[in-house]
PDB file of C-alpha atoms in Angstrom:
ATOM      1  CA  ASP A   1      18.787  -3.859   7.755  1.00  0.00           C
ATOM      2  CA  ALA A   2      15.367  -3.366   6.503  1.00  0.00           C
ATOM      3  CA  ASP A   3      12.971  -1.838   8.918  1.00  0.00           C
ATOM      4  CA  VAL A   4      10.070  -4.186   7.944  1.00  0.00           C
ATOM      5  CA  THR A   5      10.756  -7.828   7.181  1.00  0.00           C
ATOM      6  CA  GLN A   6       8.558 -10.709   5.921  1.00  0.00           C
ATOM      7  CA  THR A   7       9.127 -14.335   5.554  1.00  0.00           C
ATOM      8  CA  PRO A   8       9.024 -16.364   3.530  1.00  0.00           C
ATOM      9  CA  ARG A   9       9.616 -14.177   0.441  1.00  0.00           C
ATOM     10  CA  ASN A  10       8.320 -16.899  -1.852  1.00  0.00           C
ATOM     11  CA  ARG A  11       5.994 -19.904  -1.149  1.00  0.00           C
ATOM     12  CA  ILE A  12       4.316 -22.371  -3.333  1.00  0.00           C
ATOM     13  CA  THR A  13       1.577 -24.638  -1.585  1.00  0.00           C
ATOM     14  CA  LYS A  14      -1.133 -26.813  -2.129  1.00  0.00           C
ATOM     15  CA  THR A  15      -4.837 -26.345  -1.737  1.00  0.00           C
ATOM     16  CA  GLY A  16      -6.053 -27.349   1.750  1.00  0.00           C
ATOM     17  CA  LYS A  17      -2.624 -26.605   3.488  1.00  0.00           C
ATOM     18  CA  ARG A  18      -2.110 -24.286   6.383  1.00  0.00           C
ATOM     19  CA  ILE A  19       0.255 -21.384   5.697  1.00  0.00           C
ATOM     20  CA  MET A  20       1.779 -18.752   8.101  1.00  0.00           C
ATOM     21  CA  LEU A  21       3.304 -15.721   6.816  1.00  0.00           C
ATOM     22  CA  GLU A  22       5.254 -13.515   9.403  1.00  0.00           C
ATOM     23  CA  CYS A  23       6.042 -10.079   9.628  1.00  0.00           C
ATOM     24  CA  SER A  24       8.863  -8.428  11.913  1.00  0.00           C
ATOM     25  CA  GLN A  25       9.395  -4.717  12.350  1.00  0.00           C
ATOM     26  CA  THR A  26      12.174  -2.624  13.973  1.00  0.00           C
ATOM     27  CA  LYS A  27      10.520   0.841  13.581  1.00  0.00           C
ATOM     28  CA  GLY A  28       8.816   0.561  16.921  1.00  0.00           C
ATOM     29  CA  HIS A  29       5.375   1.374  15.406  1.00  0.00           C
ATOM     30  CA  ASP A  30       2.327   0.349  17.298  1.00  0.00           C
ATOM     31  CA  ARG A  31       0.324  -0.200  14.145  1.00  0.00           C
ATOM     32  CA  MET A  32       0.714  -3.156  11.764  1.00  0.00           C
ATOM     33  CA  TYR A  33      -1.158  -4.180   8.653  1.00  0.00           C
ATOM     34  CA  TRP A  34      -1.625  -7.055   6.322  1.00  0.00           C
ATOM     35  CA  TYR A  35      -2.608  -6.347   2.590  1.00  0.00           C
ATOM     36  CA  ARG A  36      -2.929  -8.531  -0.560  1.00  0.00           C
ATOM     37  CA  GLN A  37      -2.228  -7.264  -4.027  1.00  0.00           C
ATOM     38  CA  ASP A  38      -3.688  -8.677  -7.139  1.00  0.00           C
ATOM     39  CA  PRO A  39      -3.141  -7.382 -10.762  1.00  0.00           C
ATOM     40  CA  GLY A  40      -5.603  -4.541 -11.489  1.00  0.00           C
ATOM     41  CA  LEU A  41      -7.126  -4.474  -8.056  1.00  0.00           C
ATOM     42  CA  GLY A  42      -4.639  -2.600  -5.846  1.00  0.00           C
ATOM     43  CA  LEU A  43      -3.883  -3.166  -2.256  1.00  0.00           C
ATOM     44  CA  ARG A  44      -6.611  -4.558  -0.305  1.00  0.00           C
ATOM     45  CA  LEU A  45      -6.686  -4.545   3.496  1.00  0.00           C
ATOM     46  CA  ILE A  46      -6.816  -7.953   5.207  1.00  0.00           C
ATOM     47  CA  TYR A  47      -6.446  -7.332   8.877  1.00  0.00           C
ATOM     48  CA  TYR A  48      -4.901  -4.669  10.863  1.00  0.00           C
ATOM     49  CA  SER A  49      -3.767  -4.074  14.628  1.00  0.00           C
ATOM     50  CA  PHE A  50      -3.375  -0.957  16.485  1.00  0.00           C
ATOM     51  CA  ASP A  51      -1.631  -2.452  19.416  1.00  0.00           C
ATOM     52  CA  VAL A  52      -0.978  -6.126  20.798  1.00  0.00           C
ATOM     53  CA  LYS A  53      -4.543  -6.286  22.163  1.00  0.00           C
ATOM     54  CA  ASP A  54      -6.288  -4.761  19.210  1.00  0.00           C
ATOM     55  CA  ILE A  55      -7.104  -6.745  16.021  1.00  0.00           C
ATOM     56  CA  ASN A  56      -9.430  -5.672  13.483  1.00  0.00           C
ATOM     57  CA  LYS A  57     -10.785  -7.142  10.174  1.00  0.00           C
ATOM     58  CA  GLY A  58     -10.032  -5.359   6.964  1.00  0.00           C
ATOM     59  CA  GLU A  59     -12.272  -5.561   3.831  1.00  0.00           C
ATOM     60  CA  ILE A  60     -11.291  -9.071   2.738  1.00  0.00           C
ATOM     61  CA  SER A  61     -10.749 -11.142   6.074  1.00  0.00           C
ATOM     62  CA  ASP A  62     -12.572 -14.213   5.133  1.00  0.00           C
ATOM     63  CA  GLY A  63     -10.252 -17.192   4.874  1.00  0.00           C
ATOM     64  CA  TYR A  64      -7.491 -15.446   6.931  1.00  0.00           C
ATOM     65  CA  SER A  65      -6.621 -15.123  10.504  1.00  0.00           C
ATOM     66  CA  VAL A  66      -3.842 -13.091  12.281  1.00  0.00           C
ATOM     67  CA  SER A  67      -1.867 -12.965  15.583  1.00  0.00           C
ATOM     68  CA  ARG A  68      -0.062  -9.997  17.220  1.00  0.00           C
ATOM     69  CA  GLN A  69       2.519 -11.809  19.201  1.00  0.00           C
ATOM     70  CA  ALA A  70       4.385  -8.707  20.202  1.00  0.00           C
ATOM     71  CA  GLN A  71       4.607  -5.118  19.305  1.00  0.00           C
ATOM     72  CA  ALA A  72       7.085  -5.928  16.545  1.00  0.00           C
ATOM     73  CA  LYS A  73       5.566  -9.224  15.160  1.00  0.00           C
ATOM     74  CA  PHE A  74       2.351  -9.601  13.157  1.00  0.00           C
ATOM     75  CA  SER A  75       1.662 -12.911  11.488  1.00  0.00           C
ATOM     76  CA  LEU A  76      -0.832 -13.873   8.942  1.00  0.00           C
ATOM     77  CA  SER A  77      -2.398 -17.444   8.566  1.00  0.00           C
ATOM     78  CA  LEU A  78      -4.334 -19.156   5.813  1.00  0.00           C
ATOM     79  CA  GLU A  79      -6.135 -22.186   7.703  1.00  0.00           C
ATOM     80  CA  SER A  80      -6.770 -23.977   4.548  1.00  0.00           C
ATOM     81  CA  ALA A  81      -5.250 -22.394   1.426  1.00  0.00           C
ATOM     82  CA  ILE A  82      -7.321 -22.187  -1.840  1.00  0.00           C
ATOM     83  CA  PRO A  83      -6.281 -21.056  -5.289  1.00  0.00           C
ATOM     84  CA  ASN A  84      -7.718 -17.688  -5.501  1.00  0.00           C
ATOM     85  CA  GLN A  85      -5.517 -16.831  -2.254  1.00  0.00           C
ATOM     86  CA  THR A  86      -2.567 -16.825  -4.759  1.00  0.00           C
ATOM     87  CA  ALA A  87      -1.356 -13.135  -4.636  1.00  0.00           C
ATOM     88  CA  LEU A  88       1.406 -10.968  -3.228  1.00  0.00           C
ATOM     89  CA  TYR A  89       1.058 -10.195   0.527  1.00  0.00           C
ATOM     90  CA  PHE A  90       2.407  -7.176   2.080  1.00  0.00           C
ATOM     91  CA  CYS A  91       2.854  -6.216   5.803  1.00  0.00           C
ATOM     92  CA  ALA A  92       3.066  -2.583   6.715  1.00  0.00           C
ATOM     93  CA  THR A  93       3.406  -0.417   9.717  1.00  0.00           C
ATOM     94  CA  SER A  94       2.439   3.132  10.797  1.00  0.00           C
ATOM     95  CA  GLU A  95       2.667   5.381  13.890  1.00  0.00           C
ATOM     96  CA  GLY A  96       0.097   7.955  14.741  1.00  0.00           C
ATOM     97  CA  ASN A  97      -3.050   9.159  13.132  1.00  0.00           C
ATOM     98  CA  TYR A  98      -1.362  10.685  10.046  1.00  0.00           C
ATOM     99  CA  ASN A  99      -1.126   6.991   8.997  1.00  0.00           C
ATOM    100  CA  GLU A 100       2.124   7.141   6.720  1.00  0.00           C
ATOM    101  CA  GLN A 101       2.674   3.342   6.180  1.00  0.00           C
ATOM    102  CA  PHE A 102       6.016   1.788   5.490  1.00  0.00           C
ATOM    103  CA  PHE A 103       5.790  -1.651   3.600  1.00  0.00           C
ATOM    104  CA  GLY A 104       7.779  -4.947   3.994  1.00  0.00           C
ATOM    105  CA  PRO A 105       9.315  -6.624   0.698  1.00  0.00           C
ATOM    106  CA  GLY A 106       6.286  -8.890   0.260  1.00  0.00           C
ATOM    107  CA  THR A 107       5.559 -12.414   0.208  1.00  0.00           C
ATOM    108  CA  ARG A 108       4.629 -14.157  -3.217  1.00  0.00           C
ATOM    109  CA  LEU A 109       2.148 -16.905  -2.484  1.00  0.00           C
ATOM    110  CA  THR A 110       1.080 -19.472  -5.089  1.00  0.00           C
ATOM    111  CA  VAL A 111      -1.595 -22.023  -4.032  1.00  0.00           C
ATOM    112  CA  LEU A 112      -1.905 -24.748  -6.339  1.00  0.00           C
TER     113      LEU A 112
ATOM    114  CA  ARG B   1     -17.901   4.577  -6.817  1.00  0.00           C
ATOM    115  CA  LYS B   2     -14.520   3.349  -5.359  1.00  0.00           C
ATOM    116  CA  GLU B   3     -13.128   5.273  -2.574  1.00  0.00           C
ATOM    117  CA  VAL B   4      -9.977   6.148  -4.350  1.00  0.00           C
ATOM    118  CA  GLU B   5      -9.714   6.083  -8.066  1.00  0.00           C
ATOM    119  CA  GLN B   6      -6.837   6.640 -10.447  1.00  0.00           C
ATOM    120  CA  ASP B   7      -6.353   6.361 -14.212  1.00  0.00           C
ATOM    121  CA  PRO B   8      -4.569   3.249 -14.640  1.00  0.00           C
ATOM    122  CA  GLY B   9      -2.634   4.308 -17.676  1.00  0.00           C
ATOM    123  CA  PRO B  10      -0.116   3.324 -19.009  1.00  0.00           C
ATOM    124  CA  PHE B  11       1.366   6.746 -19.500  1.00  0.00           C
ATOM    125  CA  ASN B  12       4.219   6.346 -22.150  1.00  0.00           C
ATOM    126  CA  VAL B  13       6.443   9.416 -22.238  1.00  0.00           C
ATOM    127  CA  PRO B  14       9.807  10.085 -23.701  1.00  0.00           C
ATOM    128  CA  GLU B  15      12.618  11.106 -21.381  1.00  0.00           C
ATOM    129  CA  GLY B  16      12.388  14.627 -20.581  1.00  0.00           C
ATOM    130  CA  ALA B  17       8.797  15.037 -20.615  1.00  0.00           C
ATOM    131  CA  THR B  18       6.554  16.411 -18.070  1.00  0.00           C
ATOM    132  CA  VAL B  19       3.714  14.071 -16.834  1.00  0.00           C
ATOM    133  CA  ALA B  20       0.817  14.508 -14.235  1.00  0.00           C
ATOM    134  CA  PHE B  21      -1.269  11.887 -12.489  1.00  0.00           C
ATOM    135  CA  ASN B  22      -4.610  12.672 -10.772  1.00  0.00           C
ATOM    136  CA  CYS B  23      -6.254  10.651  -7.919  1.00  0.00           C
ATOM    137  CA  THR B  24      -9.746  11.436  -6.902  1.00  0.00           C
ATOM    138  CA  TYR B  25     -11.208  10.284  -3.540  1.00  0.00           C
ATOM    139  CA  SER B  26     -14.825  10.286  -2.289  1.00  0.00           C
ATOM    140  CA  ASN B  27     -14.598  10.859   1.541  1.00  0.00           C
ATOM    141  CA  SER B  28     -14.529  14.470   1.932  1.00  0.00           C
ATOM    142  CA  ALA B  29     -13.460  14.015   5.707  1.00  0.00           C
ATOM    143  CA  SER B  30     -10.032  12.611   4.462  1.00  0.00           C
ATOM    144  CA  GLN B  31      -7.386  14.062   6.440  1.00  0.00           C
ATOM    145  CA  SER B  32      -3.907  13.074   4.923  1.00  0.00           C
ATOM    146  CA  PHE B  33      -2.733  11.968   1.385  1.00  0.00           C
ATOM    147  CA  PHE B  34       0.203  10.197   0.129  1.00  0.00           C
ATOM    148  CA  TRP B  35       1.971   9.031  -3.146  1.00  0.00           C
ATOM    149  CA  TYR B  36       3.650   5.848  -3.355  1.00  0.00           C
ATOM    150  CA  ARG B  37       6.031   4.399  -6.015  1.00  0.00           C
ATOM    151  CA  GLN B  38       5.983   0.650  -6.706  1.00  0.00           C
ATOM    152  CA  ASP B  39       8.396  -1.111  -9.069  1.00  0.00           C
ATOM    153  CA  CYS B  40       7.287  -4.450 -10.450  1.00  0.00           C
ATOM    154  CA  ARG B  41       6.927  -7.185  -7.762  1.00  0.00           C
ATOM    155  CA  LYS B  42       8.199  -4.756  -5.247  1.00  0.00           C
ATOM    156  CA  GLU B  43       6.844  -3.183  -2.174  1.00  0.00           C
ATOM    157  CA  PRO B  44       5.254   0.210  -2.427  1.00  0.00           C
ATOM    158  CA  LYS B  45       7.542   2.951  -1.246  1.00  0.00           C
ATOM    159  CA  LEU B  46       6.606   6.289  -0.068  1.00  0.00           C
ATOM    160  CA  LEU B  47       7.263   8.958  -2.468  1.00  0.00           C
ATOM    161  CA  MET B  48       5.607  12.000  -1.188  1.00  0.00           C
ATOM    162  CA  SER B  49       3.261  13.204   1.456  1.00  0.00           C
ATOM    163  CA  VAL B  50       0.709  15.827   0.284  1.00  0.00           C
ATOM    164  CA  TYR B  51       0.208  18.856   2.266  1.00  0.00           C
ATOM    165  CA  SER B  52      -2.619  21.271   1.822  1.00  0.00           C
ATOM    166  CA  SER B  53      -0.411  23.837   0.366  1.00  0.00           C
ATOM    167  CA  GLY B  54       1.291  21.578  -1.984  1.00  0.00           C
ATOM    168  CA  ASN B  55       4.668  20.307  -1.731  1.00  0.00           C
ATOM    169  CA  GLU B  56       7.741  19.815  -4.004  1.00  0.00           C
ATOM    170  CA  ASP B  57      10.788  17.603  -3.863  1.00  0.00           C
ATOM    171  CA  GLY B  58      13.216  18.070  -6.703  1.00  0.00           C
ATOM    172  CA  ARG B  59      11.356  17.131  -9.908  1.00  0.00           C
ATOM    173  CA  PHE B  60       8.233  15.849  -8.160  1.00  0.00           C
ATOM    174  CA  THR B  61       5.303  18.213  -7.244  1.00  0.00           C
ATOM    175  CA  ALA B  62       2.234  16.964  -5.277  1.00  0.00           C
ATOM    176  CA  GLN B  63      -0.941  19.188  -5.074  1.00  0.00           C
ATOM    177  CA  LEU B  64      -4.198  18.629  -3.077  1.00  0.00           C
ATOM    178  CA  ASN B  65      -7.612  20.034  -4.140  1.00  0.00           C
ATOM    179  CA  ARG B  66     -10.035  19.724  -1.272  1.00  0.00           C
ATOM    180  CA  ALA B  67     -13.012  21.304  -3.081  1.00  0.00           C
ATOM    181  CA  SER B  68     -12.691  18.973  -6.016  1.00  0.00           C
ATOM    182  CA  GLN B  69     -11.460  16.154  -3.959  1.00  0.00           C
ATOM    183  CA  TYR B  70      -8.287  15.083  -5.829  1.00  0.00           C
ATOM    184  CA  ILE B  71      -4.690  14.824  -5.487  1.00  0.00           C
ATOM    185  CA  SER B  72      -2.015  15.227  -8.136  1.00  0.00           C
ATOM    186  CA  LEU B  73       1.472  14.269  -8.839  1.00  0.00           C
ATOM    187  CA  LEU B  74       3.599  16.041 -11.358  1.00  0.00           C
ATOM    188  CA  ILE B  75       6.872  14.755 -12.515  1.00  0.00           C
ATOM    189  CA  ARG B  76       9.100  16.961 -14.435  1.00  0.00           C
ATOM    190  CA  ASP B  77      12.061  16.204 -16.718  1.00  0.00           C
ATOM    191  CA  SER B  78      11.038  12.467 -16.711  1.00  0.00           C
ATOM    192  CA  LYS B  79      13.919   9.871 -16.309  1.00  0.00           C
ATOM    193  CA  LEU B  80      14.067   6.324 -17.430  1.00  0.00           C
ATOM    194  CA  SER B  81      14.304   5.358 -13.752  1.00  0.00           C
ATOM    195  CA  ASP B  82      10.957   6.993 -13.136  1.00  0.00           C
ATOM    196  CA  SER B  83       9.243   4.087 -14.833  1.00  0.00           C
ATOM    197  CA  ALA B  84       7.069   2.517 -12.208  1.00  0.00           C
ATOM    198  CA  THR B  85       3.575   2.216 -10.855  1.00  0.00           C
ATOM    199  CA  TYR B  86       2.361   5.307  -8.906  1.00  0.00           C
ATOM    200  CA  LEU B  87      -0.113   4.676  -6.107  1.00  0.00           C
ATOM    201  CA  CYS B  88      -2.145   7.254  -4.306  1.00  0.00           C
ATOM    202  CA  ALA B  89      -3.350   6.757  -0.852  1.00  0.00           C
ATOM    203  CA  VAL B  90      -5.740   8.581   1.184  1.00  0.00           C
ATOM    204  CA  ASN B  91      -6.350   8.404   4.851  1.00  0.00           C
ATOM    205  CA  GLY B  92      -9.852   8.596   6.575  1.00  0.00           C
ATOM    206  CA  PHE B  93     -11.877   7.294   9.424  1.00  0.00           C
ATOM    207  CA  SER B  94     -14.202   4.345   8.937  1.00  0.00           C
ATOM    208  CA  GLY B  95     -15.541   2.096  11.699  1.00  0.00           C
ATOM    209  CA  GLY B  96     -13.784   4.110  14.423  1.00  0.00           C
ATOM    210  CA  TYR B  97     -10.384   3.809  13.090  1.00  0.00           C
ATOM    211  CA  ASN B  98      -8.522   5.694  10.392  1.00  0.00           C
ATOM    212  CA  LYS B  99      -7.534   3.576   7.408  1.00  0.00           C
ATOM    213  CA  LEU B 100      -5.326   4.100   4.492  1.00  0.00           C
ATOM    214  CA  ILE B 101      -7.244   3.475   1.150  1.00  0.00           C
ATOM    215  CA  PHE B 102      -4.999   2.834  -1.870  1.00  0.00           C
ATOM    216  CA  GLY B 103      -5.997   3.522  -5.417  1.00  0.00           C
ATOM    217  CA  ALA B 104      -5.201   0.719  -8.013  1.00  0.00           C
ATOM    218  CA  GLY B 105      -2.177   2.719  -9.341  1.00  0.00           C
ATOM    219  CA  THR B 106      -1.023   4.645 -12.475  1.00  0.00           C
ATOM    220  CA  ARG B 107       1.767   2.841 -14.507  1.00  0.00           C
ATOM    221  CA  LEU B 108       4.172   5.067 -16.110  1.00  0.00           C
ATOM    222  CA  ALA B 109       6.694   4.012 -18.866  1.00  0.00           C
ATOM    223  CA  VAL B 110       9.496   6.463 -19.773  1.00  0.00           C
ATOM    224  CA  HIS B 111      11.248   5.484 -22.956  1.00  0.00           C
ATOM    225  CA  PRO B 112      14.379   7.002 -24.745  1.00  0.00           C
TER     226      PRO B 112
END
């Protein structure tokens, strides 16, 4: 079984809809991250959490919110989806300051 | 200037060729460095961590040059299966937390 899982794997939605992407991990890592990837722009950090009580904004947090329900679960919400949020979204985990990160399989989101 | 920069490529090489990628970073305080491999529409997978003395794993060699602030990845005897995008990642402190900053990736295409 995969160490980091994401659901859904693909989602098509309409402008203005609320969307939640979920991430679960069995690696036992404290740190979890949400990234989005757009062609030519690489991975950009949306939010990160170093433990259940610690949530921090990344470089592109506007329009997104997160919830760390447990050490193993970190969800990303788009309160009112817009077309320029169409992207590939990855969850990742890490442990310790060395920060070697491990990624989930990604969620492909299309906002029409 | 971007914090982490890579030549986007593509690098088109024949099977058996040796190819090298460089990645420059701007934060001289960066402590750890990584190369990831990403196949089309898949998640990044950790290929190698980059140690100060350089390290080798089979056909892959990674090196760090702190004075010039770049890391490199050398692939010897290229295989068709090496075709992918290679992301470098640099760990550094920002806003009180250590964060992994990714380059936009270098695309490699190995042809028969």
